Amino acid sequence: MIRSLTALAVFAVLAGCDGENPFMPDVVVDPITGAAETLEPGDPNVSVNNRFAYDTGQNLTLNAVSYDDNGTPGNTSDDALVINNLPFDGPDGRYLEAEVLANGATVYASQQTQTTGTTQTYAVFIRADNVDVTSAGSGQWNGFGYSGANINRDSFALPGGIGEYIYTGNYAATRTFSDRGGIEIISGQLNLRLDELDFDNDGTFEGALDGNITNRQREGAAGALGLGGLPPIVLAVTRYNPDTGVWEGGTASTYLDNGDIRASGTHDGLLAGPNGDEVGGYSIITGAADVQRVDYQVVNFTVTSTAPVLDGLGNPVLDLNGDPIEIITITPGVSSGLDGVSTEDLQNQIDARQNVQDYFGAQAVPTGPNVTITSDVTLTFDLTTSYDAREVGVFAGDQVVPIP
């Protein structure tokens, strides 16, 4: 059964330097205190049971996680995480519970004093019987910042006897932005399928698995802003190693309503438990931070007017019946809900992570018996942030036991 823990988010923009050399330790400087910290070199992926999303070229530097229940297994409120290799999160790297998300995942926050832990960092954590998963990041870097993800299991054996399996569970993520500070904490639901029998074993990989992350909600600081949900993450079909139960480098994507890709990246994971009855993994996707749809009304109309025909002396010209001859003029017009709306202002609003007004009605449509509405339509366009978000998410799930 899945148990879980997660963290609250704050916004402050600090200038951060980015590590670029994956073979040398990164040195980062805290812009508040001027202190320097050297990040540990070396890839921590030395055990098949303890997997890290580690890539110093992308500032994915987290390389160790341990969980401490504080000697009270029945009480999660005093639990702690100890995380290594994220800069300025406190000399002990100790994170305490800050918030429980709607899906039960837990957020942990790094601890601060006046001179330590000056870069507030958050970790989301999901714990199951045989696997736990962690993602961490900070909104106080001017960019994606330093983050990472971890999957850790205590045992593994392939499931057997059925051939196809369903796993469901929880998802949580830290989401930061490409050219500014800020962090969103994301929750969601995992749905994953495993087929042991297809594809055939090619000597290294066999089987197939895919899934999705649904009901992605922005919580913590993002929830306070009232921003909407995010589209599902599609975990594309990939294959796993039958000896280790590990899969790597699967494609992860989210999509716009028109089918175009909004964000893309990869997903990795592993099966866990003595009967393969649990699964854990992480996905890392990068793409537009926000996309909001705007509808606006466009009304086409005509205005009919009449005017008498005048002779050279300014007198009305009459027809054979003695009635004034008139000229009929039909003038077309159009009124758009975007008349008087600055698209630059709308762009600034979405870039400031605000909800943009989603409907603009036409305002200047004349009325009267001489007005004819020729068309009344609603048009749509998408506003997209001028910057990207990177979401480092983790998931854990249980096998759905089939009902006979």
Coordinates of C-alpha atoms in Angstrom, one line a residue:
M1 CA 0.0 0.0 0.0
I2 CA 1.2 3.5 -0.8
R3 CA 2.1 5.9 1.9
S4 CA 3.3 9.4 1.1
L5 CA 4.7 12.8 2.1
T6 CA 5.3 16.4 0.2
A7 CA 6.2 20.3 0.5
L8 CA 5.0 23.9 0.2
A9 CA 6.4 26.5 -2.3
V10 CA 7.6 30.0 -2.1
F11 CA 8.7 32.6 -4.6
A12 CA 11.9 34.6 -4.7
V13 CA 14.3 35.1 -7.5
L14 CA 17.9 34.6 -6.8
A15 CA 20.7 34.6 -9.3
G16 CA 22.2 31.1 -9.6
C17 CA 25.1 29.7 -11.5
D18 CA 24.7 26.6 -13.6
G19 CA 27.1 23.6 -13.6
E20 CA 28.1 22.7 -17.1
N21 CA 30.8 20.1 -16.8
P22 CA 29.4 16.6 -16.0
F23 CA 32.9 15.3 -15.1
M24 CA 33.9 17.9 -12.5
P25 CA 32.3 19.1 -9.3
D26 CA 30.0 22.1 -9.6
V27 CA 30.8 25.2 -7.4
V28 CA 27.8 27.3 -6.7
V29 CA 27.5 30.6 -4.9
D30 CA 24.7 31.7 -2.7
P31 CA 23.7 35.2 -3.8
I32 CA 22.4 36.1 -0.4
T33 CA 25.5 35.3 1.7
G34 CA 28.2 34.9 -1.0
A35 CA 29.1 31.5 0.4
A36 CA 30.4 28.9 -2.1
E37 CA 29.4 25.2 -2.0
T38 CA 31.1 22.4 -4.0
L39 CA 28.7 19.7 -5.2
E40 CA 29.8 16.1 -5.0
P41 CA 31.2 14.7 -8.3
G42 CA 30.4 11.3 -9.6
D43 CA 27.3 9.4 -10.8
P44 CA 25.4 7.9 -7.9
N45 CA 23.8 5.2 -10.0
V46 CA 25.9 2.3 -8.6
S47 CA 23.0 0.1 -7.5
V48 CA 20.1 -1.2 -9.6
N49 CA 17.9 -0.9 -6.6
N50 CA 18.6 2.8 -6.0
R51 CA 18.1 4.9 -9.2
F52 CA 18.8 8.6 -9.6
A53 CA 17.9 11.1 -12.3
Y54 CA 21.5 12.4 -12.2
D55 CA 22.9 14.7 -14.9
T56 CA 25.0 17.6 -13.8
G57 CA 24.8 19.1 -17.2
Q58 CA 21.1 19.7 -16.5
N59 CA 21.8 20.6 -12.8
L60 CA 20.2 17.3 -11.7
T61 CA 22.6 16.8 -8.8
L62 CA 20.7 15.1 -6.0
N63 CA 22.7 11.9 -5.3
A64 CA 21.5 10.5 -1.9
V65 CA 18.2 10.4 0.0
S66 CA 17.5 8.8 3.3
Y67 CA 14.2 8.6 5.3
D68 CA 14.0 8.9 9.0
D69 CA 10.7 8.1 10.8
N70 CA 12.2 9.5 14.0
G71 CA 11.4 6.3 15.9
T72 CA 7.7 6.8 15.5
P73 CA 6.5 4.5 12.7
G74 CA 2.8 5.3 13.4
N75 CA 3.3 9.1 13.2
T76 CA 4.5 10.7 9.9
S77 CA 4.3 14.3 11.1
D78 CA 7.7 14.1 12.7
D79 CA 9.4 12.3 9.9
A80 CA 12.4 13.7 8.0
L81 CA 14.3 13.3 4.7
V82 CA 18.0 13.8 4.5
I83 CA 19.0 14.9 1.0
N84 CA 22.5 15.3 -0.4
N85 CA 24.0 17.5 -3.1
L86 CA 21.5 20.3 -3.4
P87 CA 23.2 23.6 -2.7
F88 CA 22.4 25.8 0.3
D89 CA 19.5 23.6 1.6
G90 CA 21.2 23.5 5.1
P91 CA 24.5 21.9 6.2
D92 CA 22.6 18.7 7.3
G93 CA 20.4 18.5 4.3
R94 CA 17.5 17.7 6.6
Y95 CA 13.9 18.3 5.4
L96 CA 10.8 18.3 7.7
E97 CA 7.2 17.8 6.7
A98 CA 5.5 20.9 5.5
E99 CA 2.3 19.8 3.7
V100 CA 0.3 16.8 2.6
L101 CA -1.1 17.0 -0.9
A102 CA -4.6 16.1 -1.9
N103 CA -3.5 12.7 -3.2
G104 CA -1.7 11.9 0.1
A105 CA 1.8 12.6 -1.1
T106 CA 3.9 14.6 1.3
V107 CA 6.0 17.8 0.9
Y108 CA 9.1 18.3 2.9
A109 CA 10.9 21.6 3.4
S110 CA 14.6 22.3 4.0
Q111 CA 15.4 24.0 7.3
Q112 CA 16.7 27.5 7.5
T113 CA 18.5 29.7 10.0
Q114 CA 19.8 33.3 9.5
T115 CA 23.0 32.0 7.9
T116 CA 22.2 28.4 6.7
G117 CA 19.7 26.9 4.4
T118 CA 19.3 30.2 2.7
T119 CA 18.0 28.6 -0.5
Q120 CA 14.6 27.2 0.5
T121 CA 14.2 23.8 -1.2
Y122 CA 11.3 21.4 -1.2
A123 CA 11.1 17.7 -1.7
V124 CA 8.0 15.6 -2.6
F125 CA 8.1 12.0 -1.2
I126 CA 5.9 9.0 -1.8
R127 CA 6.5 5.8 0.2
A128 CA 5.1 2.4 -0.4
D129 CA 5.8 -1.0 1.3
N130 CA 8.8 -1.9 -1.0
V131 CA 9.7 1.3 -2.8
D132 CA 9.9 5.1 -2.1
V133 CA 10.4 7.9 -4.5
T134 CA 11.7 11.5 -4.1
S135 CA 11.9 14.7 -6.2
A136 CA 13.4 17.9 -4.9
G137 CA 13.9 21.5 -6.2
S138 CA 13.9 25.1 -5.3
G139 CA 12.1 28.2 -6.6
Q140 CA 14.9 30.5 -5.5
W141 CA 17.2 30.1 -8.5
N142 CA 16.9 32.3 -11.6
G143 CA 16.2 29.3 -13.8
F144 CA 15.4 25.7 -13.3
G145 CA 17.9 25.5 -10.5
Y146 CA 19.3 22.4 -8.9
S147 CA 17.1 19.4 -8.5
G148 CA 16.9 15.6 -8.9
A149 CA 14.8 12.5 -8.4
N150 CA 15.4 9.1 -6.7
I151 CA 13.7 5.7 -6.8
N152 CA 14.7 3.2 -4.0
R153 CA 13.4 -0.3 -3.6
D154 CA 14.1 -3.1 -1.1
S155 CA 13.3 -6.1 -3.2
F156 CA 12.3 -7.3 -6.7
A157 CA 10.9 -10.2 -8.5
L158 CA 8.8 -10.3 -11.7
P159 CA 5.1 -10.9 -11.3
G160 CA 4.0 -14.1 -12.8
G161 CA 1.0 -16.2 -13.7
I162 CA -1.1 -13.6 -15.5
G163 CA 1.0 -11.9 -18.1
E164 CA -0.7 -8.5 -18.1
Y165 CA -0.9 -6.2 -15.1
I166 CA -2.3 -2.8 -14.1
Y167 CA -0.7 -0.5 -11.5
T168 CA -2.3 2.6 -10.0
G169 CA -0.9 5.1 -7.5
N170 CA 0.2 8.6 -6.9
Y171 CA 2.4 11.2 -8.5
A172 CA 4.1 14.3 -7.1
A173 CA 6.6 16.8 -8.7
T174 CA 8.6 19.9 -8.2
R175 CA 8.1 22.3 -11.2
T176 CA 10.5 25.3 -11.8
F177 CA 10.9 27.8 -14.6
S178 CA 13.6 28.6 -17.2
D179 CA 14.3 32.3 -16.7
R180 CA 12.8 33.3 -13.4
G181 CA 12.3 32.1 -9.8
G182 CA 9.2 30.3 -8.5
I183 CA 8.2 26.8 -7.9
E184 CA 5.0 24.8 -8.2
I185 CA 4.2 21.6 -6.4
I186 CA 2.3 19.2 -8.5
S187 CA 0.1 16.2 -7.6
G188 CA -1.5 13.6 -9.8
Q189 CA -2.6 10.0 -10.3
L190 CA -0.6 7.2 -11.9
N191 CA -2.0 4.6 -14.3
L192 CA 0.5 2.1 -15.7
R193 CA 0.2 -1.1 -17.7
L194 CA 2.7 -4.0 -17.9
D195 CA 2.7 -6.8 -20.5
E196 CA 5.2 -9.5 -19.6
L197 CA 4.6 -11.6 -22.7
D198 CA 5.0 -9.0 -25.5
F199 CA 7.5 -8.0 -26.7
D200 CA 9.6 -11.2 -27.0
N201 CA 12.8 -11.2 -25.1
D202 CA 15.7 -10.1 -27.3
G203 CA 18.3 -11.1 -24.8
T204 CA 18.3 -7.8 -22.9
F205 CA 14.8 -6.4 -22.9
E206 CA 11.4 -7.8 -23.0
G207 CA 7.8 -7.0 -22.3
A208 CA 6.1 -3.7 -22.7
L209 CA 4.8 -1.0 -20.4
D210 CA 3.1 2.3 -20.7
G211 CA 0.9 4.6 -18.8
N212 CA -0.2 8.1 -18.0
I213 CA -0.3 10.7 -15.1
T214 CA -3.7 12.2 -14.9
N215 CA -5.4 14.8 -12.7
R216 CA -2.2 17.0 -12.5
Q217 CA -3.0 19.8 -10.1
R218 CA -0.8 22.7 -9.0
E219 CA -0.8 23.0 -5.2
G220 CA 1.1 24.9 -2.6
A221 CA 2.0 28.4 -3.8
A222 CA 0.5 27.7 -7.2
G223 CA -2.8 26.6 -5.7
A224 CA -2.9 29.9 -3.8
L225 CA -2.8 31.7 -7.2
G226 CA -5.8 29.7 -8.4
L227 CA -4.1 28.4 -11.5
G228 CA -5.8 25.6 -13.3
G229 CA -4.8 22.0 -13.8
L230 CA -2.2 20.6 -16.3
P231 CA -2.7 18.1 -19.1
P232 CA -2.0 14.4 -18.6
I233 CA 1.6 13.1 -19.0
V234 CA 1.6 10.2 -21.5
L235 CA 4.3 7.6 -20.7
A236 CA 4.9 6.1 -24.1
V237 CA 5.4 2.3 -24.6
T238 CA 8.9 1.1 -23.6
R239 CA 10.6 -2.1 -22.7
Y240 CA 12.2 -3.3 -19.5
N241 CA 15.1 -5.5 -18.4
P242 CA 13.6 -8.8 -17.1
D243 CA 16.7 -9.4 -14.9
T244 CA 16.4 -6.2 -13.1
G245 CA 12.8 -5.0 -13.7
V246 CA 14.3 -1.6 -14.7
W247 CA 13.3 0.5 -17.7
E248 CA 15.1 3.6 -18.9
G249 CA 14.6 6.4 -21.4
G250 CA 11.0 6.0 -22.2
T251 CA 9.3 9.0 -23.9
A252 CA 7.1 11.2 -21.7
S253 CA 4.9 14.0 -23.3
T254 CA 2.0 16.3 -22.7
Y255 CA -0.2 17.6 -25.5
L256 CA -2.1 20.6 -26.6
D257 CA -5.8 20.3 -27.6
N258 CA -4.8 20.3 -31.3
G259 CA -2.5 17.3 -30.7
D260 CA 0.8 19.2 -30.8
I261 CA 3.4 18.4 -28.1
R262 CA 3.4 20.9 -25.2
A263 CA 6.2 19.4 -23.1
S264 CA 8.4 16.4 -23.6
G265 CA 11.1 14.4 -21.8
T266 CA 11.7 10.9 -20.5
H267 CA 10.5 8.4 -17.9
D268 CA 12.4 5.8 -16.0
G269 CA 11.4 3.3 -13.4
L270 CA 11.5 -0.2 -11.9
L271 CA 9.3 -2.9 -10.5
A272 CA 9.5 -3.6 -6.8
G273 CA 8.4 -6.1 -4.2
P274 CA 8.8 -9.9 -3.9
N275 CA 6.0 -10.4 -6.5
G276 CA 6.5 -7.4 -8.6
D277 CA 3.4 -5.9 -7.0
E278 CA 4.7 -2.3 -6.8
V279 CA 6.2 0.1 -9.3
G280 CA 8.2 3.3 -8.8
G281 CA 9.6 5.8 -11.3
Y282 CA 10.3 9.3 -12.3
S283 CA 9.6 11.5 -15.3
I284 CA 11.3 14.7 -16.3
I285 CA 9.5 16.9 -18.9
T286 CA 10.3 20.4 -20.2
G287 CA 7.9 22.7 -22.2
A288 CA 5.7 25.7 -22.0
A289 CA 5.1 26.7 -18.4
D290 CA 1.5 27.6 -19.1
V291 CA -1.0 27.6 -21.9
Q292 CA -4.4 29.4 -21.5
R293 CA -7.2 29.4 -24.1
V294 CA -8.9 32.7 -24.8
D295 CA -12.3 32.8 -26.6
Y296 CA -13.5 36.1 -28.2
Q297 CA -16.7 37.0 -30.1
V298 CA -16.7 38.5 -33.6
V299 CA -19.9 40.0 -34.9
N300 CA -20.3 41.1 -38.6
F301 CA -23.2 43.4 -39.3
T302 CA -24.6 45.9 -41.8
V303 CA -26.1 49.3 -41.2
T304 CA -28.7 50.4 -43.8
S305 CA -29.2 54.2 -44.2
T306 CA -31.2 56.3 -46.7
A307 CA -30.7 59.9 -48.0
P308 CA -32.8 61.9 -50.5
V309 CA -31.4 62.8 -53.9
L310 CA -31.1 66.5 -54.2
D311 CA -31.1 68.7 -57.3
G312 CA -28.7 71.5 -58.0
L313 CA -30.7 73.9 -55.7
G314 CA -30.7 71.4 -52.8
N315 CA -34.3 70.4 -53.3
P316 CA -35.4 66.7 -53.2
V317 CA -35.8 65.1 -56.6
L318 CA -39.2 63.5 -56.9
D319 CA -40.3 60.4 -58.9
L320 CA -43.3 60.2 -61.2
N321 CA -45.6 59.6 -58.2
G322 CA -44.3 62.7 -56.5
D323 CA -42.3 60.8 -53.8
P324 CA -38.7 61.8 -53.0
I325 CA -36.1 59.6 -54.6
E326 CA -33.7 58.1 -52.0
I327 CA -30.3 56.6 -52.1
I328 CA -30.0 53.4 -50.0
T329 CA -26.5 52.8 -48.5
I330 CA -25.5 49.5 -46.8
T331 CA -22.4 49.9 -44.7
P332 CA -20.7 46.7 -43.4
G333 CA -19.1 46.7 -40.0
V334 CA -17.3 44.3 -37.6
S335 CA -16.9 44.2 -33.8
S336 CA -14.4 42.0 -32.1
G337 CA -14.1 41.2 -28.5
L338 CA -10.4 42.0 -28.8
D339 CA -11.1 45.6 -29.9
G340 CA -9.4 47.7 -27.2
V341 CA -7.7 44.7 -25.7
S342 CA -3.9 44.7 -25.6
T343 CA -2.5 41.3 -26.4
E344 CA 0.7 42.5 -24.9
D345 CA -1.1 43.0 -21.6
L346 CA -2.5 39.4 -21.9
Q347 CA 0.9 38.1 -22.6
N348 CA 2.3 39.9 -19.5
Q349 CA -0.4 38.4 -17.4
I350 CA 0.2 34.8 -18.4
D351 CA 4.0 35.4 -18.0
A352 CA 3.3 36.6 -14.5
R353 CA 1.5 33.3 -13.8
Q354 CA -1.9 34.9 -13.6
N355 CA -5.2 33.6 -14.9
V356 CA -6.1 35.5 -18.1
Q357 CA -9.8 36.4 -18.8
D358 CA -11.0 33.5 -20.9
Y359 CA -13.8 35.2 -22.8
F360 CA -14.1 38.6 -24.4
G361 CA -17.5 39.6 -25.8
A362 CA -18.0 42.1 -28.7
Q363 CA -18.9 45.5 -27.2
A364 CA -19.6 47.9 -30.0
V365 CA -22.4 46.2 -32.0
P366 CA -25.1 48.8 -33.0
T367 CA -28.7 48.1 -32.5
G368 CA -31.9 49.2 -34.3
P369 CA -34.2 48.2 -37.1
N370 CA -31.6 49.3 -39.7
V371 CA -29.0 46.9 -38.3
T372 CA -28.6 43.4 -39.7
I373 CA -26.3 40.8 -38.0
T374 CA -24.7 38.8 -40.8
S375 CA -22.6 36.5 -38.6
D376 CA -21.8 36.0 -34.9
V377 CA -19.0 33.6 -34.2
T378 CA -16.6 32.8 -31.3
L379 CA -13.0 32.4 -32.2
T380 CA -10.2 30.9 -30.1
F381 CA -6.5 31.4 -29.6
D382 CA -3.9 30.1 -27.1
L383 CA -1.7 32.2 -25.0
T384 CA 1.6 30.6 -24.2
T385 CA 4.2 31.7 -21.7
S386 CA 7.4 33.1 -23.1
Y387 CA 9.4 30.7 -20.9
D388 CA 9.4 27.0 -20.1
A389 CA 8.9 24.9 -17.0
R390 CA 10.8 21.8 -16.0
E391 CA 8.8 19.3 -14.0
V392 CA 10.7 16.6 -12.1
G393 CA 8.1 14.2 -11.0
V394 CA 8.0 10.8 -9.2
F395 CA 5.4 8.1 -8.9
A396 CA 4.7 4.9 -7.0
G397 CA 1.9 2.5 -7.5
D398 CA 0.4 -0.9 -6.4
Q399 CA -0.6 -3.7 -8.7
V400 CA -4.4 -3.9 -9.1
V401 CA -5.4 -7.3 -7.9
P402 CA -7.8 -8.8 -10.5
I403 CA -11.3 -9.7 -9.4
P404 CA -12.1 -13.4 -10.3

